[in-house]
C-alpha cells in the first residue's frame, strides 16, 4: 500500500520547529518508515517546482511552521493548501503569529529604517531590501516584506493546530499518530489537551487556592524556590491561562511559563485573559500602588502577547496613514 505523502515547510521561523521533528530521536525512524516525505526544504533538496508538479490534494498532510511575514511565504502556504488534504499549523508562530508577530508593534518602514539606517551597528548607505534590484546580469526579485505578520490561518484554511514554541516531541508524536490512525478530532481543533498548565505542574500543590501578591518580581530579583509555585512567589507565571500539554518543561527548568502553548479553547483573547488574570491577583489598595506594581512589568505587551499578538483581537499597532 502506498504510504501517505507528507510535507514540512517553514515560513517566518527560527528553525526550532524543524528541530522539534529531529527531537523525536529514534522515533523519527518510525515516522519516516510510515510516511513518504515529499517536501522538506530544510533537510532534503526539493524545489517549489516539485510541489507545483504534484496533483492537487496528493499530499496527505502538510506541517507548516512559522508565521507569514513575506509574500513568498503566503504563496507557498497557498500552494501547499492546494496540494494537501490536511494542513497543520505547527508551532506557536504558525498557530498565533508567535514571536515574529511582535513586529506588528512596528511596520515595514520603521523596521527597515532601524535595521538598515539607524541601528548603531550599521554603516548606512541608504540601501534597504527592495522587491526588484537591477544588477549587471539582469533584474533580481525578492519577496515583498509585509507590514503585518500573520498567523497561518489568517492566509489559508487550516485543519489543525499543534501548539508550542516549539511543540514537544510528545505533542508532535501524538499528532502524527492521530493522523496516521485516522483518529482526528473535529476540524479546527488544537491537538493538545484543554486544561491549563497548572493541572500538570508539579508545583500546583503548593499554589494557594487564592493567590494575592503585593508585588510582582522579575526572575532576576529573587532566588526562586524550585519547590514552590512561582506565581505565589510573585513572579509572572502564565500557567493558569495557558494550555497544558508541554509537561511543564520550563517549570522543570526553573523558568516560569511564558505561554507558548497559547489559549485554552474557550479563551477569546490570550493577552486580554492574561491581563485580567494578573489584575485579579495583584493585591493593592489604591491607584498609585497599582501603578508602582505595574511599572515593574518591563515589557507588558511582550509578556502577555509574546506568542499571540498577530492572532489577537488587537492584531497590530495601528498603521500610520502612508506607512
Ligand atoms: S514556534 Fe518557536 S520554535 Fe517554532 S519557529 Fe516559532 S519561535 Fe521557532
Ligand atoms: S502558576 Fe506556574 S508554577 Fe504555579 S502551579 Fe501554575 S504553572 Fe506551576
Tab-separated table of C-alpha atoms and ligand atoms in Angstrom:
chain	number	residue	atom	x	y	z
A	1	UNK	CA	0.000	0.000	0.000
A	2	UNK	CA	1.291	3.470	-0.864
A	3	UNK	CA	2.491	5.426	2.139
A	4	UNK	CA	0.800	8.787	2.881
A	5	UNK	CA	2.712	11.700	1.440
A	6	UNK	CA	3.805	14.306	3.978
A	7	UNK	CA	5.327	17.767	3.540
A	8	UNK	CA	7.092	20.046	6.022
A	9	UNK	CA	7.605	23.743	5.325
A	10	UNK	CA	8.889	26.713	7.285
A	11	UNK	CA	7.822	30.313	6.923
A	12	UNK	CA	8.938	33.094	9.335
A	13	UNK	CA	10.543	30.598	11.674
A	14	UNK	CA	13.602	30.363	13.915
A	15	UNK	CA	14.169	26.740	12.927
A	16	UNK	CA	13.155	25.431	16.352
A	17	UNK	CA	10.040	23.756	14.974
A	18	UNK	CA	12.201	21.883	12.446
A	19	UNK	CA	14.427	20.818	15.342
A	20	UNK	CA	11.324	19.504	17.084
A	21	UNK	CA	10.989	16.882	14.331
A	22	UNK	CA	14.595	15.799	14.872
A	23	UNK	CA	13.928	15.782	18.644
A	24	UNK	CA	11.756	12.719	18.078
A	25	UNK	CA	15.143	10.946	18.203
A	26	UNK	CA	14.848	7.263	17.283
A	27	UNK	CA	11.064	7.611	16.997
A	28	UNK	CA	11.638	9.757	13.910
A	29	UNK	CA	12.604	6.472	12.176
A	30	UNK	CA	9.095	5.075	12.797
A	31	UNK	CA	7.595	8.237	11.327
A	32	UNK	CA	9.902	8.157	8.310
A	33	UNK	CA	9.065	4.458	7.783
A	34	UNK	CA	5.327	5.159	7.876
A	35	UNK	CA	5.217	8.141	5.508
A	36	UNK	CA	6.694	9.339	2.255
A	37	UNK	CA	8.251	12.793	2.787
A	38	UNK	CA	7.723	14.644	-0.487
A	39	UNK	CA	8.816	18.159	0.539
A	40	UNK	CA	11.065	19.327	3.393
A	41	UNK	CA	13.363	22.146	2.216
A	42	UNK	CA	15.356	22.350	5.448
A	43	UNK	CA	16.508	18.727	5.162
A	44	UNK	CA	16.011	17.497	1.612
A	45	UNK	CA	16.609	19.052	-1.787
A	46	UNK	CA	13.101	19.644	-3.111
A	47	UNK	CA	12.142	22.698	-5.126
A	48	UNK	CA	8.941	24.697	-5.360
A	49	UNK	CA	8.535	23.363	-8.909
A	50	UNK	CA	8.403	19.798	-7.473
A	51	UNK	CA	5.366	20.793	-5.416
A	52	UNK	CA	3.770	22.645	-8.335
A	53	UNK	CA	4.056	19.468	-10.416
A	54	UNK	CA	2.146	17.371	-7.843
A	55	UNK	CA	-1.562	16.742	-8.420
A	56	UNK	CA	-3.889	18.772	-6.211
A	57	UNK	CA	-4.665	17.066	-2.849
A	58	UNK	CA	-1.946	14.474	-3.462
A	59	UNK	CA	-0.138	15.341	-0.183
A	60	UNK	CA	-1.912	13.741	2.786
A	61	UNK	CA	-0.617	16.230	5.379
A	62	UNK	CA	1.451	19.403	5.263
A	63	UNK	CA	3.008	20.603	8.509
A	64	UNK	CA	3.688	24.328	8.145
A	65	UNK	CA	5.616	26.176	10.847
A	66	UNK	CA	6.493	29.848	11.195
A	67	UNK	CA	4.423	32.986	10.764
A	68	UNK	CA	3.585	34.680	7.467
A	69	UNK	CA	5.815	37.729	7.005
A	70	UNK	CA	6.770	37.625	3.292
A	71	UNK	CA	4.836	37.332	0.036
A	72	UNK	CA	6.794	34.146	-0.736
A	73	UNK	CA	5.574	32.519	2.489
A	74	UNK	CA	1.968	33.355	1.688
A	75	UNK	CA	2.426	31.970	-1.840
A	76	UNK	CA	3.947	28.718	-0.536
A	77	UNK	CA	1.188	28.347	2.063
A	78	UNK	CA	-1.423	28.728	-0.674
A	79	UNK	CA	0.394	26.237	-2.906
A	80	UNK	CA	0.646	23.652	-0.116
A	81	UNK	CA	-3.002	24.217	0.782
A	82	UNK	CA	-3.958	23.384	-2.809
A	83	UNK	CA	-1.805	20.266	-2.875
A	84	UNK	CA	-2.759	18.917	0.582
A	85	UNK	CA	-5.726	17.120	2.071
A	86	UNK	CA	-4.836	18.304	5.584
A	87	UNK	CA	-2.813	21.363	6.619
A	88	UNK	CA	-1.454	21.624	10.141
A	89	UNK	CA	-0.265	24.921	11.637
A	90	UNK	CA	2.725	23.597	13.525
A	91	UNK	CA	4.044	25.618	16.467
A	92	UNK	CA	3.171	28.942	18.056
A	93	UNK	CA	4.303	31.080	15.105
A	94	UNK	CA	2.025	29.311	12.623
A	95	UNK	CA	-0.810	28.996	15.144
A	96	UNK	CA	-0.743	32.509	16.649
A	97	UNK	CA	1.906	34.567	14.831
A	98	UNK	CA	4.410	33.731	17.571
A	99	UNK	CA	7.384	35.889	18.461
A	100	UNK	CA	7.692	37.274	14.882
A	101	UNK	CA	4.166	38.661	15.415
A	102	UNK	CA	5.540	41.122	17.975
A	103	UNK	CA	6.881	43.003	14.938
A	104	UNK	CA	3.273	44.136	14.490
A	105	UNK	CA	4.172	46.839	17.018
A	106	UNK	CA	6.020	48.419	14.074
A	107	UNK	CA	5.615	48.499	10.285
A	108	UNK	CA	7.852	47.716	7.330
A	109	UNK	CA	9.192	51.262	7.006
A	110	UNK	CA	10.136	51.653	10.667
A	111	UNK	CA	11.735	48.177	10.740
A	112	UNK	CA	13.821	48.895	7.630
A	113	UNK	CA	14.737	52.382	8.905
A	114	UNK	CA	16.092	50.915	12.117
A	115	UNK	CA	17.878	47.850	10.756
A	116	UNK	CA	19.346	49.413	7.593
A	117	UNK	CA	19.814	53.080	8.583
A	118	UNK	CA	19.661	53.903	12.283
A	119	UNK	CA	20.982	50.962	14.318
A	120	UNK	CA	24.387	51.866	15.822
A	121	UNK	CA	25.968	48.767	14.302
A	122	UNK	CA	25.216	49.639	10.656
A	123	UNK	CA	27.092	51.959	8.298
A	124	UNK	CA	24.090	53.285	6.363
A	125	UNK	CA	24.474	53.651	2.617
A	126	UNK	CA	20.802	54.403	2.018
A	127	UNK	CA	20.020	50.917	0.754
A	128	UNK	CA	17.344	48.590	2.086
A	129	UNK	CA	15.826	45.437	0.605
A	130	UNK	CA	13.664	46.126	-2.443
A	131	UNK	CA	11.449	43.735	-4.352
A	132	UNK	CA	13.273	44.450	-7.631
A	133	UNK	CA	17.017	45.126	-7.898
A	134	UNK	CA	18.936	45.755	-11.107
A	135	UNK	CA	22.363	44.101	-11.357
A	136	UNK	CA	24.665	43.800	-14.396
A	137	UNK	CA	23.284	40.330	-15.094
A	138	UNK	CA	19.646	41.483	-15.123
A	139	UNK	CA	16.905	42.111	-12.581
A	140	UNK	CA	16.680	40.260	-9.274
A	141	UNK	CA	13.415	39.827	-7.458
A	142	UNK	CA	13.000	39.475	-3.705
A	143	UNK	CA	9.809	38.569	-1.856
A	144	UNK	CA	7.783	41.503	-0.534
A	145	UNK	CA	8.073	42.182	3.210
A	146	UNK	CA	4.560	42.797	4.544
A	147	UNK	CA	3.750	45.487	7.121
A	148	UNK	CA	1.836	42.921	9.156
A	149	UNK	CA	2.870	39.453	10.355
A	150	UNK	CA	0.019	36.936	10.185
A	151	UNK	CA	-0.745	33.520	11.571
A	152	UNK	CA	-1.213	30.709	9.042
A	153	UNK	CA	-4.998	30.641	9.363
A	154	UNK	CA	-5.114	34.335	8.520
A	155	UNK	CA	-3.938	33.473	4.987
A	156	UNK	CA	-5.185	29.917	4.293
A	157	UNK	CA	-7.721	27.445	5.628
A	158	UNK	CA	-6.043	25.379	8.379
A	159	UNK	CA	-7.328	21.986	9.526
A	160	UNK	CA	-5.484	21.541	12.840
A	161	UNK	CA	-3.100	23.385	15.142
A	162	UNK	CA	-0.162	21.912	17.061
A	163	UNK	CA	0.837	24.321	19.864
A	164	UNK	CA	4.216	25.094	21.384
A	165	UNK	CA	7.408	27.034	20.866
A	166	UNK	CA	8.431	24.562	19.710
A	167	UNK	CA	5.919	21.715	20.056
A	168	UNK	CA	7.335	19.000	22.286
A	169	UNK	CA	8.202	15.583	20.817
A	170	UNK	CA	5.275	14.100	22.772
A	171	UNK	CA	2.758	16.521	21.239
A	172	UNK	CA	4.201	16.033	17.758
A	173	UNK	CA	4.142	12.247	18.064
A	174	UNK	CA	0.558	12.293	19.313
A	175	UNK	CA	-0.416	14.447	16.316
A	176	UNK	CA	1.338	12.120	13.856
A	177	UNK	CA	-0.237	9.034	15.455
A	178	UNK	CA	-3.709	10.636	15.330
A	179	UNK	CA	-3.175	11.460	11.662
A	180	UNK	CA	-1.847	8.045	10.690
A	181	UNK	CA	-4.505	6.264	12.735
A	182	UNK	CA	-7.301	8.416	11.286
A	183	UNK	CA	-8.334	9.405	14.830
A	184	UNK	CA	-8.680	13.101	14.292
A	185	UNK	CA	-10.850	15.474	16.303
A	186	UNK	CA	-13.191	17.931	14.553
A	187	UNK	CA	-11.595	20.336	12.107
A	188	UNK	CA	-10.085	23.415	13.740
A	189	UNK	CA	-9.004	21.594	16.916
A	190	UNK	CA	-5.761	22.259	18.727
A	191	UNK	CA	-4.035	18.879	19.003
A	192	UNK	CA	-3.331	19.015	22.757
A	193	UNK	CA	-5.462	18.823	25.901
A	194	UNK	CA	-7.796	21.591	27.006
A	195	UNK	CA	-6.634	22.006	30.610
A	196	UNK	CA	-4.360	24.734	31.895
A	197	UNK	CA	-0.698	24.051	32.525
A	198	UNK	CA	-1.201	24.278	36.311
A	199	UNK	CA	-3.075	20.944	36.111
A	200	UNK	CA	0.106	19.125	35.095
A	201	UNK	CA	2.589	21.281	37.025
A	202	UNK	CA	4.248	19.536	39.956
A	203	UNK	CA	4.162	22.832	41.900
A	204	UNK	CA	0.374	23.071	41.716
A	205	UNK	CA	0.047	21.537	45.198
A	206	UNK	CA	1.965	24.497	46.626
A	207	UNK	CA	-0.229	27.054	44.860
A	208	UNK	CA	-2.613	28.689	47.332
A	209	UNK	CA	-6.300	28.444	46.424
A	210	UNK	CA	-6.439	32.222	46.143
A	211	UNK	CA	-3.203	33.934	45.169
A	212	UNK	CA	-2.821	37.546	46.257
A	213	UNK	CA	0.512	39.241	45.756
A	214	UNK	CA	1.557	42.730	46.815
A	215	UNK	CA	4.436	42.930	44.357
A	216	UNK	CA	5.472	41.472	41.002
A	217	UNK	CA	9.089	40.434	40.756
A	218	UNK	CA	11.379	39.832	37.811
A	219	UNK	CA	13.083	36.470	37.847
A	220	UNK	CA	16.442	38.198	38.341
A	221	UNK	CA	15.245	39.852	41.544
A	222	UNK	CA	14.960	36.761	43.710
A	223	UNK	CA	16.288	33.281	44.247
A	224	UNK	CA	13.329	31.185	43.083
A	225	UNK	CA	12.345	28.384	45.398
A	226	UNK	CA	12.062	25.493	42.890
A	227	UNK	CA	9.612	23.668	45.155
A	228	UNK	CA	7.044	26.444	45.441
A	229	UNK	CA	4.603	27.770	42.831
A	230	UNK	CA	6.431	30.584	41.017
A	231	UNK	CA	3.341	32.756	40.807
A	232	UNK	CA	2.886	32.531	44.571
A	233	UNK	CA	6.460	33.856	44.843
A	234	UNK	CA	5.443	36.972	42.871
A	235	UNK	CA	6.975	36.001	39.504
A	236	UNK	CA	4.645	36.196	36.487
A	237	UNK	CA	3.913	32.602	35.505
A	238	UNK	CA	1.204	32.281	32.865
A	239	UNK	CA	0.435	28.627	33.636
A	240	UNK	CA	-3.118	29.361	34.862
A	241	UNK	CA	-4.179	30.842	31.490
A	242	UNK	CA	-2.082	28.644	29.184
A	243	UNK	CA	-2.979	25.335	27.559
A	244	UNK	CA	-1.106	22.441	29.105
A	245	UNK	CA	0.488	19.519	27.279
A	246	UNK	CA	4.137	20.610	27.402
A	247	UNK	CA	4.838	18.527	30.543
A	248	UNK	CA	5.752	21.789	32.322
A	249	UNK	CA	9.232	21.675	30.816
A	250	UNK	CA	10.017	25.333	31.557
A	251	UNK	CA	8.896	24.959	35.173
A	252	UNK	CA	11.187	21.935	35.499
A	253	UNK	CA	13.961	24.133	34.072
A	254	UNK	CA	13.232	26.702	36.828
A	255	UNK	CA	11.595	29.164	34.458
A	256	UNK	CA	8.023	30.429	34.716
A	257	UNK	CA	5.562	29.679	31.925
A	258	UNK	CA	5.626	32.324	29.172
A	259	UNK	CA	2.512	30.973	27.448
A	260	UNK	CA	3.795	29.274	24.282
A	261	UNK	CA	1.014	26.621	24.221
A	262	UNK	CA	-1.413	29.502	23.814
A	263	UNK	CA	-5.002	29.924	24.898
A	264	UNK	CA	-7.466	27.282	26.019
A	265	UNK	CA	-10.378	26.514	23.691
A	266	UNK	CA	-12.815	28.977	25.242
A	267	UNK	CA	-10.342	31.848	25.694
A	268	UNK	CA	-11.398	34.717	23.430
A	269	UNK	CA	-8.044	36.515	23.534
A	270	UNK	CA	-4.934	35.190	25.261
A	271	UNK	CA	-3.392	38.562	26.187
A	272	UNK	CA	-6.676	40.011	27.401
A	273	UNK	CA	-7.244	36.962	29.583
A	274	UNK	CA	-3.692	37.154	30.949
A	275	UNK	CA	-4.095	40.847	31.847
A	276	UNK	CA	-7.393	40.182	33.530
A	277	UNK	CA	-5.916	37.258	35.484
A	278	UNK	CA	-2.884	39.266	36.625
A	279	UNK	CA	-5.120	42.172	37.664
A	280	UNK	CA	-7.136	39.747	39.797
A	281	UNK	CA	-4.143	38.584	41.845
A	282	UNK	CA	-2.334	41.869	42.482
A	283	UNK	CA	-3.356	42.894	45.992
A	284	UNK	CA	-3.181	46.684	46.160
A	285	UNK	CA	-5.498	49.282	47.658
A	286	UNK	CA	-5.094	52.364	45.515
A	287	UNK	CA	-4.210	53.518	42.036
A	288	UNK	CA	-0.732	54.791	42.920
A	289	UNK	CA	0.151	51.434	44.450
A	290	UNK	CA	-1.220	49.612	41.379
A	291	UNK	CA	0.886	51.846	39.125
A	292	UNK	CA	4.008	51.135	41.191
A	293	UNK	CA	3.483	47.389	40.804
A	294	UNK	CA	2.601	47.508	37.101
A	295	UNK	CA	5.514	49.835	36.283
A	296	UNK	CA	7.777	46.965	37.304
A	297	UNK	CA	6.497	44.931	34.352
A	298	UNK	CA	9.197	45.907	31.869
A	299	UNK	CA	7.509	44.811	28.624
A	300	UNK	CA	3.787	44.265	29.204
A	301	UNK	CA	2.924	43.535	25.560
A	302	UNK	CA	5.863	41.179	25.230
A	303	UNK	CA	4.719	39.347	28.350
A	304	UNK	CA	1.013	38.881	27.688
A	305	UNK	CA	1.158	38.720	23.864
A	306	UNK	CA	4.590	37.119	23.480
A	307	UNK	CA	3.255	34.447	21.127
A	308	UNK	CA	-0.159	35.700	20.076
A	309	UNK	CA	-0.222	39.387	19.129
A	310	UNK	CA	-0.802	38.681	15.419
A	311	UNK	CA	-3.762	36.381	16.152
A	312	UNK	CA	-5.177	38.573	18.933
A	313	UNK	CA	-8.169	40.888	18.774
A	314	UNK	CA	-5.706	43.791	18.557
A	315	UNK	CA	-3.649	42.190	15.774
A	316	UNK	CA	-1.187	45.003	15.462
A	317	UNK	CA	-0.415	48.603	16.334
A	318	UNK	CA	-2.456	50.937	14.157
A	319	UNK	CA	-0.698	51.674	10.861
A	320	UNK	CA	0.021	55.363	10.319
A	321	UNK	CA	-1.503	56.807	7.151
A	322	UNK	CA	1.011	56.436	4.312
A	323	UNK	CA	3.095	53.835	6.188
B	1	LIG	S1	7.136	28.373	17.319
B	1	LIG	FE1	9.016	28.837	18.455
B	1	LIG	S2	10.418	27.196	17.833
B	1	LIG	FE2	8.758	27.251	16.295
B	1	LIG	S3	9.509	28.640	14.678
B	1	LIG	FE3	8.300	29.882	16.112
B	1	LIG	S4	9.862	30.735	17.529
B	1	LIG	FE4	10.813	28.972	16.492
B	2	LIG	S1	1.301	29.160	38.308
B	2	LIG	FE1	3.097	28.328	37.259
B	2	LIG	S2	4.396	27.459	38.884
B	2	LIG	FE2	2.353	27.797	39.766
B	2	LIG	S3	1.306	25.827	39.513
B	2	LIG	FE3	0.788	27.075	37.718
B	2	LIG	S4	2.308	26.530	36.162
B	2	LIG	FE4	3.079	25.800	38.140
